DNA sequence: AATTATGATTACAC
DNA sequence: GTGTAATCATAATT
């Protein structure tokens, strides 16, 4: 009962106090007006004083403020004022949107996180689970000591990045926690003089966290960038091209020349070759792709090589009656008469071997220079490389003549 | 330093 | 997906 009466009275003051923000003087009761008949007057004055003190507390020095705060806390009117503030807050608090805004997990952040995890930067310590390293190990088949140096170099740099990343992350986390606890303490202390709901504290904390996580995101971003640069410098096979080992090339060449009529290894064959050579299947595919096109473009140049491997495999193949023998360069399996795709048969290759291979694709220097990166070679250009069908070519070949260059 | 060899990548066709 | 052809970027050679 008494409480309510006080509350009501206090509320009156509180309401009046609202416009007070503009000018506190209006609220301050005049002491001389003290008619002494009304015992509400001194209280009014009290409250006015309290409010005045609260309003000006920030203008004072820390010690002063601390003392004032303590005084206020001990003030007999404090509970009443507090409850008033509670009520006001309750009324106005409704307007404060409870913006839950459950962060929809920033996709950008997720991407960064995933990448860092994949690169072994964010993952478990020294897990070696670095996908890159694992892939590299798989690719090398464990038989390439030459590039292991580079990989260790790469790993060193990566762990350096990793170290920095973790150190920074920890720093941020620590700072975040420190700041959060600081703010929470502040709010908790303030909650003695003004009502602060746990929700508000929560909100504040989440705001802080969001700010810090945006800083973290920057860190992650730059770390990702660093990793990307490192990758492109060390792992981009194109930049760091290494020739295959001699044995690997040998194995590949052996297969190529012993299947010259159809140099298209099946998936299984590729896998086996890859295993034998300690390279990946796609590397085998690349090799055959390159080999086919380069062989086709200039058979003459590969004559010797073809000879070597033909002889090599010849030992294993039973040589039937080989009369004429005017061309010892004939690959063993060439007789099967398969087709080397697109440009004709291997028969043509064999025939071409007797020619000056260097001159076959007509000089392309001019073309090359005139070819702007933006203007793609058209069918016309490609035609220069497309061999004439054997049926048309053979008479010429018999005559040991080259087809005249395109320009005449 | 210039040239050639070579593995990888790209664009395109099927 | 496979292939070719052109091209790139580097390694190796001259």
Coordinates of C-alpha atoms (C1' of nucleotides) in Angstrom, one line a residue:
Chain A
X1 CA 0.0 0.0 0.0
X2 CA 2.5 2.5 1.1
X3 CA 4.7 1.3 -1.7
X4 CA 2.0 2.0 -4.2
X5 CA 1.4 5.4 -2.9
X6 CA 5.1 6.2 -3.2
X7 CA 5.2 4.7 -6.6
X8 CA 2.3 6.8 -7.8
X9 CA 3.8 9.9 -6.5
X10 CA 7.2 9.0 -7.9
X11 CA 5.6 8.3 -11.2
X12 CA 4.2 11.7 -11.3
X13 CA 7.6 13.1 -10.9
X14 CA 9.0 10.7 -13.4
X15 CA 6.5 11.7 -16.0
X16 CA 7.3 15.3 -15.4
X17 CA 10.9 14.4 -15.5
X18 CA 10.6 13.2 -19.1
X19 CA 10.6 16.5 -20.8
X20 CA 13.3 17.2 -18.3
X21 CA 15.8 16.1 -20.9
X22 CA 15.4 19.4 -22.5
X23 CA 15.9 21.5 -19.3
X24 CA 16.4 20.1 -15.9
X25 CA 15.7 23.4 -14.2
X26 CA 12.0 23.2 -14.9
X27 CA 11.8 20.1 -12.7
X28 CA 13.8 21.4 -9.8
X29 CA 11.3 22.4 -7.1
X30 CA 11.9 25.7 -5.4
X31 CA 12.9 25.2 -1.8
X32 CA 11.6 28.5 -0.7
X33 CA 8.2 27.5 -1.9
X34 CA 8.2 25.2 1.0
X35 CA 4.8 25.7 2.7
X36 CA 5.6 22.9 5.1
X37 CA 1.9 21.9 5.0
X38 CA 2.4 19.4 2.3
X39 CA 4.7 16.6 3.4
X40 CA 5.0 15.6 -0.3
X41 CA 7.1 18.6 -1.1
X42 CA 10.4 17.5 0.5
X43 CA 10.1 14.2 -1.3
X44 CA 9.6 15.9 -4.5
X45 CA 12.7 17.9 -3.9
X46 CA 14.5 14.7 -3.1
X47 CA 13.5 13.1 -6.3
X48 CA 14.4 16.2 -8.2
X49 CA 17.8 16.1 -6.7
X50 CA 18.3 12.5 -7.4
X51 CA 17.3 13.0 -11.0
X52 CA 19.6 16.0 -11.3
X53 CA 22.4 14.0 -10.0
X54 CA 21.7 11.2 -12.4
X55 CA 21.6 13.6 -15.3
X56 CA 24.9 15.2 -14.5
X57 CA 26.7 12.1 -13.3
X58 CA 28.5 11.7 -16.6
X59 CA 29.9 15.2 -16.5
X60 CA 31.8 14.5 -13.4
X61 CA 35.1 12.8 -12.7
X62 CA 35.3 9.2 -12.2
X63 CA 35.8 9.4 -8.4
X64 CA 33.1 11.9 -8.0
X65 CA 30.8 9.9 -10.1
X66 CA 31.6 6.8 -8.1
X67 CA 30.9 8.5 -4.9
X68 CA 27.7 9.9 -6.3
X69 CA 26.7 6.5 -7.5
X70 CA 27.2 5.0 -4.2
X71 CA 25.3 7.8 -2.5
X72 CA 22.5 7.3 -4.9
X73 CA 22.4 3.6 -4.3
X74 CA 22.1 4.2 -0.7
X75 CA 19.5 6.8 -1.1
X76 CA 16.2 6.0 0.6
X77 CA 14.3 6.9 -2.5
X78 CA 16.3 4.7 -4.8
X79 CA 14.0 1.6 -4.7
X80 CA 11.1 3.8 -5.6
X81 CA 12.9 5.5 -8.4
X82 CA 14.1 2.2 -9.6
X83 CA 10.6 0.7 -9.8
X84 CA 9.5 3.8 -11.6
X85 CA 12.2 3.4 -14.1
X86 CA 11.2 -0.2 -14.4
X87 CA 7.6 0.7 -15.2
X88 CA 8.6 3.4 -17.7
X89 CA 10.8 0.9 -19.4
X90 CA 8.1 -1.7 -19.4
X91 CA 5.9 0.8 -21.2
X92 CA 8.4 2.1 -23.7
X93 CA 10.2 -1.2 -24.0
X94 CA 7.4 -2.6 -26.1
X95 CA 8.4 -0.4 -28.9
X96 CA 11.9 -1.8 -28.9
X97 CA 11.7 -4.4 -31.6
X98 CA 13.0 -7.6 -30.4
X99 CA 15.0 -8.0 -33.5
X100 CA 16.0 -11.6 -33.2
X101 CA 17.4 -11.6 -36.7
X102 CA 18.8 -15.1 -36.4
X103 CA 21.8 -14.6 -38.6
X104 CA 21.2 -16.8 -41.6
X105 CA 24.8 -18.0 -41.5
X106 CA 26.5 -15.7 -43.9
X107 CA 27.3 -17.8 -47.0
X108 CA 30.4 -15.9 -47.6
X109 CA 31.7 -16.7 -44.2
X110 CA 30.8 -20.3 -44.7
X111 CA 32.7 -20.4 -47.9
X112 CA 35.7 -19.0 -46.3
X113 CA 35.4 -21.4 -43.4
X114 CA 35.1 -24.3 -45.7
X115 CA 38.1 -23.3 -47.7
X116 CA 40.2 -22.7 -44.7
X117 CA 39.2 -26.1 -43.4
X118 CA 39.9 -27.7 -46.8
X119 CA 43.3 -26.1 -46.9
X120 CA 44.1 -27.4 -43.5
X121 CA 44.5 -23.9 -42.1
X122 CA 41.5 -24.0 -39.8
X123 CA 41.4 -27.8 -39.2
X124 CA 43.0 -29.7 -36.4
X125 CA 46.6 -29.0 -35.6
X126 CA 49.2 -30.6 -37.8
X127 CA 46.6 -33.0 -39.0
X128 CA 48.5 -33.2 -42.2
X129 CA 44.9 -33.6 -43.4
X130 CA 45.7 -30.8 -45.7
X131 CA 43.8 -31.9 -48.6
X132 CA 46.4 -30.4 -50.9
X133 CA 49.2 -32.3 -49.4
X134 CA 47.2 -35.5 -49.5
X135 CA 46.3 -35.0 -53.1
X136 CA 49.9 -34.2 -53.9
X137 CA 51.0 -37.3 -52.2
X138 CA 48.5 -39.4 -54.1
X139 CA 49.5 -37.7 -57.3
X140 CA 53.1 -38.4 -56.9
X141 CA 52.4 -42.0 -56.0
X142 CA 55.0 -41.7 -53.4
X143 CA 57.8 -41.9 -55.9
X144 CA 58.9 -38.4 -56.5
X145 CA 61.5 -37.1 -54.2
X146 CA 62.2 -34.2 -56.5
X147 CA 59.0 -32.3 -55.8
X148 CA 58.7 -33.3 -52.2
X149 CA 61.1 -30.5 -51.5
X150 CA 58.7 -28.0 -53.0
X151 CA 55.8 -29.6 -51.0
X152 CA 57.7 -29.3 -47.8
X153 CA 58.4 -25.7 -48.7
X154 CA 54.7 -25.2 -49.4
X155 CA 53.8 -26.8 -46.1
X156 CA 56.2 -24.6 -44.3
X157 CA 54.6 -21.5 -45.7
X158 CA 51.2 -22.9 -45.1
X159 CA 51.9 -23.6 -41.5
X160 CA 53.3 -20.1 -41.2
X161 CA 50.0 -18.8 -42.5
X162 CA 48.2 -21.1 -40.2
X163 CA 50.2 -20.0 -37.2
X164 CA 49.5 -16.4 -37.9
X165 CA 45.8 -17.1 -38.5
X166 CA 45.4 -18.9 -35.3
X167 CA 47.4 -16.3 -33.3
X168 CA 45.2 -13.6 -34.7
X169 CA 42.1 -15.5 -34.2
X170 CA 43.0 -16.1 -30.6
X171 CA 43.8 -12.5 -30.2
X172 CA 40.4 -11.5 -31.5
X173 CA 38.6 -14.1 -29.4
X174 CA 40.4 -12.9 -26.3
X175 CA 39.7 -9.3 -27.1
X176 CA 36.1 -10.2 -27.8
X177 CA 35.7 -12.0 -24.5
X178 CA 37.4 -9.3 -22.6
X179 CA 35.3 -6.7 -24.1
X180 CA 32.2 -8.7 -23.6
X181 CA 32.9 -9.3 -20.0
X182 CA 33.7 -5.7 -19.5
X183 CA 30.5 -4.6 -21.1
X184 CA 28.6 -7.2 -19.1
X185 CA 30.1 -6.0 -15.9
X186 CA 29.3 -2.5 -16.8
X187 CA 25.7 -3.4 -17.5
X188 CA 25.4 -5.4 -14.4
X189 CA 26.6 -2.6 -12.3
X190 CA 24.3 -0.2 -14.1
X191 CA 21.5 -2.6 -13.6
X192 CA 21.6 -1.5 -10.0
X193 CA 20.6 2.0 -10.9
X194 CA 18.6 1.3 -14.0
X195 CA 16.6 -1.7 -15.1
X196 CA 18.4 -3.8 -17.6
X197 CA 16.7 -7.0 -18.8
X198 CA 18.8 -10.1 -19.5
X199 CA 17.5 -9.9 -23.0
X200 CA 19.2 -6.5 -23.4
X201 CA 22.4 -7.8 -22.1
X202 CA 22.1 -10.7 -24.5
X203 CA 21.5 -8.4 -27.3
X204 CA 24.4 -6.3 -26.5
X205 CA 26.6 -9.3 -26.3
X206 CA 25.4 -10.5 -29.7
X207 CA 26.1 -7.1 -31.1
X208 CA 29.6 -7.2 -29.8
X209 CA 30.1 -10.7 -31.2
X210 CA 28.8 -9.7 -34.5
X211 CA 31.2 -6.8 -34.7
X212 CA 34.1 -9.1 -33.7
X213 CA 33.1 -11.8 -36.1
X214 CA 33.1 -9.3 -38.9
X215 CA 36.7 -8.5 -38.0
X216 CA 37.3 -12.3 -38.0
X217 CA 35.9 -12.5 -41.4
X218 CA 38.4 -10.0 -42.6
X219 CA 41.1 -12.1 -41.1
X220 CA 39.7 -15.2 -42.8
X221 CA 39.4 -13.4 -46.0
X222 CA 43.0 -12.3 -46.1
X223 CA 44.1 -15.7 -44.9
X224 CA 42.2 -17.2 -47.8
X225 CA 43.9 -14.8 -50.2
X226 CA 47.3 -15.7 -48.8
X227 CA 46.6 -19.4 -49.2
X228 CA 45.4 -18.9 -52.7
X229 CA 48.5 -17.0 -53.6
X230 CA 50.7 -19.6 -52.0
X231 CA 48.8 -22.3 -53.9
X232 CA 49.2 -20.6 -57.2
X233 CA 52.9 -20.2 -56.5
X234 CA 53.6 -23.7 -55.4
X235 CA 51.0 -26.0 -56.5
X236 CA 49.9 -24.7 -59.8
X237 CA 51.4 -27.5 -61.8
X238 CA 51.3 -25.2 -64.8
X239 CA 53.6 -22.8 -63.2
X240 CA 55.8 -25.4 -61.8
X241 CA 55.9 -27.9 -64.6
X242 CA 58.1 -30.9 -63.9
X243 CA 59.0 -33.3 -66.5
X244 CA 58.0 -36.9 -65.9
X245 CA 60.7 -39.2 -64.9
X246 CA 62.7 -41.0 -67.6
X247 CA 61.1 -44.3 -66.8
X248 CA 57.6 -42.8 -66.9
X249 CA 58.2 -41.3 -70.3
X250 CA 59.6 -44.6 -71.4
X251 CA 56.6 -46.5 -70.2
X252 CA 54.3 -44.1 -71.9
X253 CA 56.3 -44.1 -75.1
X254 CA 56.4 -47.8 -75.2
X255 CA 52.6 -48.0 -74.9
X256 CA 52.2 -45.3 -77.5
X257 CA 54.4 -46.8 -80.2
X258 CA 53.3 -50.3 -79.6
X259 CA 49.7 -49.1 -80.0
X260 CA 50.5 -46.6 -82.7
X261 CA 47.6 -47.8 -84.8
X262 CA 45.2 -46.9 -82.0
X263 CA 47.0 -44.9 -79.4
X264 CA 43.9 -44.5 -77.2
X265 CA 44.4 -46.4 -73.9
X266 CA 41.3 -47.4 -72.2
X267 CA 40.4 -46.2 -68.8
X268 CA 41.9 -49.3 -67.3
X269 CA 45.0 -49.0 -69.4
X270 CA 45.4 -45.4 -68.3
X271 CA 45.1 -46.4 -64.7
X272 CA 47.7 -49.0 -65.1
X273 CA 50.0 -46.7 -66.9
X274 CA 49.4 -44.1 -64.3
X275 CA 50.3 -46.5 -61.6
X276 CA 53.4 -47.7 -63.4
X277 CA 54.6 -44.1 -64.0
X278 CA 53.6 -42.7 -60.7
X279 CA 51.4 -40.0 -62.2
X280 CA 47.7 -39.5 -62.3
X281 CA 45.3 -40.8 -64.8
X282 CA 44.6 -37.3 -66.1
X283 CA 48.3 -36.8 -66.5
X284 CA 48.4 -39.9 -68.6
X285 CA 45.5 -38.6 -70.6
X286 CA 47.3 -35.3 -71.1
X287 CA 50.4 -37.1 -72.2
X288 CA 48.6 -39.1 -74.8
X289 CA 46.7 -36.1 -76.0
X290 CA 49.9 -34.2 -76.4
X291 CA 51.7 -37.1 -77.9
X292 CA 49.1 -37.9 -80.5
X293 CA 48.8 -34.3 -81.7
X294 CA 52.5 -33.7 -81.7
X295 CA 53.2 -36.9 -83.4
X296 CA 50.7 -36.3 -86.0
X297 CA 51.9 -32.8 -86.6
X298 CA 55.4 -33.8 -87.2
X299 CA 56.0 -37.5 -87.7
X300 CA 59.4 -36.9 -89.1
X301 CA 60.6 -35.6 -85.8
X302 CA 59.4 -38.6 -84.0
X303 CA 60.9 -41.1 -86.4
X304 CA 63.9 -41.9 -84.4
X305 CA 61.9 -42.2 -81.2
X306 CA 59.4 -44.4 -83.0
X307 CA 62.2 -46.6 -84.2
X308 CA 63.6 -47.0 -80.8
X309 CA 60.4 -48.1 -79.2
X310 CA 59.4 -50.2 -82.2
X311 CA 62.6 -52.1 -81.9
X312 CA 62.1 -52.4 -78.2
X313 CA 58.7 -53.9 -78.5
X314 CA 59.7 -55.9 -81.6
X315 CA 61.6 -58.3 -79.4
X316 CA 58.4 -59.3 -77.7
X317 CA 56.4 -59.6 -80.8
X318 CA 57.0 -62.5 -83.2
X319 CA 58.1 -61.0 -86.4
X320 CA 56.4 -62.8 -89.3
X321 CA 57.7 -62.7 -92.9
X322 CA 59.0 -59.3 -93.4
X323 CA 60.3 -59.1 -96.9
X324 CA 61.0 -55.7 -98.4
X325 CA 62.3 -54.2 -95.1
X326 CA 63.1 -50.9 -96.8
X327 CA 61.6 -49.1 -93.8
X328 CA 63.0 -50.4 -90.6
X329 CA 61.1 -47.7 -88.8
X330 CA 57.8 -49.4 -89.1
X331 CA 56.3 -49.8 -85.7
X332 CA 55.4 -53.4 -84.8
X333 CA 51.7 -53.0 -84.4
X334 CA 51.3 -50.7 -87.3
X335 CA 50.4 -53.5 -89.6
X336 CA 47.1 -53.9 -88.0
X337 CA 45.9 -51.0 -89.9
X338 CA 43.9 -49.2 -87.2
X339 CA 42.9 -45.7 -87.6
X340 CA 44.6 -42.8 -85.9
X341 CA 41.5 -40.8 -85.8
X342 CA 40.5 -37.7 -87.7
X343 CA 43.5 -37.2 -89.9
X344 CA 43.8 -40.6 -91.4
X345 CA 45.3 -43.9 -90.7
X346 CA 48.7 -44.9 -89.3
X347 CA 49.5 -46.0 -92.8
X348 CA 49.7 -42.4 -93.6
X349 CA 52.0 -41.8 -90.7
X350 CA 54.2 -44.5 -92.0
X351 CA 54.2 -43.0 -95.4
X352 CA 54.9 -39.6 -94.0
X353 CA 57.9 -40.9 -92.2
X354 CA 59.8 -40.9 -95.4
X355 CA 59.1 -37.3 -95.9
X356 CA 60.5 -34.2 -94.4
X357 CA 58.3 -34.0 -91.5
X358 CA 59.5 -30.6 -90.4
X359 CA 57.8 -28.9 -93.2
X360 CA 54.4 -30.5 -93.0
X361 CA 52.3 -28.1 -91.2
X362 CA 53.1 -25.1 -93.4
X363 CA 54.9 -22.4 -91.6
X364 CA 52.6 -21.0 -89.1
X365 CA 54.7 -18.1 -87.8
X366 CA 52.8 -15.5 -89.7
X367 CA 49.5 -16.9 -88.6
X368 CA 50.7 -17.2 -85.0
X369 CA 51.6 -13.6 -84.9
X370 CA 48.6 -12.3 -86.5
X371 CA 46.4 -14.3 -84.3
X372 CA 45.0 -12.0 -81.7
X373 CA 44.1 -13.7 -78.4
X374 CA 40.6 -12.6 -78.9
X375 CA 40.2 -13.9 -82.4
X376 CA 40.0 -17.6 -82.2
X377 CA 41.3 -19.7 -84.9
X378 CA 38.5 -20.6 -87.2
X379 CA 37.9 -23.7 -89.2
X380 CA 40.0 -22.2 -92.0
X381 CA 43.0 -22.0 -89.7
X382 CA 42.5 -25.5 -88.5
X383 CA 42.3 -26.8 -92.0
X384 CA 45.9 -26.1 -92.3
X385 CA 46.6 -28.8 -89.8
X386 CA 44.1 -31.3 -91.0
X387 CA 45.8 -33.8 -93.1
X388 CA 44.3 -34.6 -96.4
X389 CA 42.6 -38.0 -96.5
X390 CA 45.0 -40.8 -97.3
X391 CA 43.3 -41.7 -100.5
X392 CA 44.0 -38.4 -102.0
X393 CA 47.4 -38.1 -100.4
X394 CA 48.9 -41.4 -101.3
X395 CA 49.8 -40.6 -104.9
X396 CA 51.6 -37.6 -103.7
X397 CA 53.3 -39.5 -101.1
X398 CA 54.4 -42.1 -103.5
X399 CA 56.0 -39.4 -105.5
X400 CA 57.8 -38.2 -102.4
X401 CA 56.2 -34.9 -102.7
X402 CA 54.6 -32.6 -100.2
X403 CA 51.2 -31.1 -100.8
X404 CA 51.9 -27.5 -101.7
X405 CA 51.5 -25.0 -98.9
X406 CA 48.2 -23.3 -98.7
X407 CA 49.5 -20.0 -100.0
X408 CA 50.9 -21.8 -103.0
Chain B
dA1 C1' 69.6 -15.4 -74.6
dA2 C1' 67.2 -17.9 -77.9
dT3 C1' 65.2 -22.1 -79.0
dT4 C1' 63.1 -26.3 -78.3
dA5 C1' 60.6 -29.8 -75.4
dT6 C1' 56.9 -30.7 -72.6
dG7 C1' 53.1 -30.9 -69.2
dA8 C1' 48.8 -28.4 -68.4
dT9 C1' 45.0 -25.7 -69.7
dT10 C1' 41.7 -23.9 -72.8
dA11 C1' 38.0 -23.8 -76.3
dC12 C1' 35.5 -26.3 -79.0
dA13 C1' 33.3 -30.5 -81.3
dC14 C1' 31.1 -34.8 -80.8
Chain C
dG1 C1' 32.2 -37.8 -70.7
dT2 C1' 35.7 -38.3 -74.7
dG3 C1' 38.6 -36.3 -78.2
dT4 C1' 41.6 -32.5 -81.0
dA5 C1' 43.9 -28.2 -81.7
dA6 C1' 45.8 -24.2 -80.0
dT7 C1' 48.0 -22.1 -76.5
dC8 C1' 50.4 -21.2 -72.2
dA9 C1' 54.2 -21.4 -69.0
dT10 C1' 57.9 -23.5 -67.7
dA11 C1' 62.0 -26.9 -68.1
dA12 C1' 65.7 -28.2 -70.7
dT13 C1' 68.8 -27.5 -74.3
dT14 C1' 71.5 -25.0 -77.5

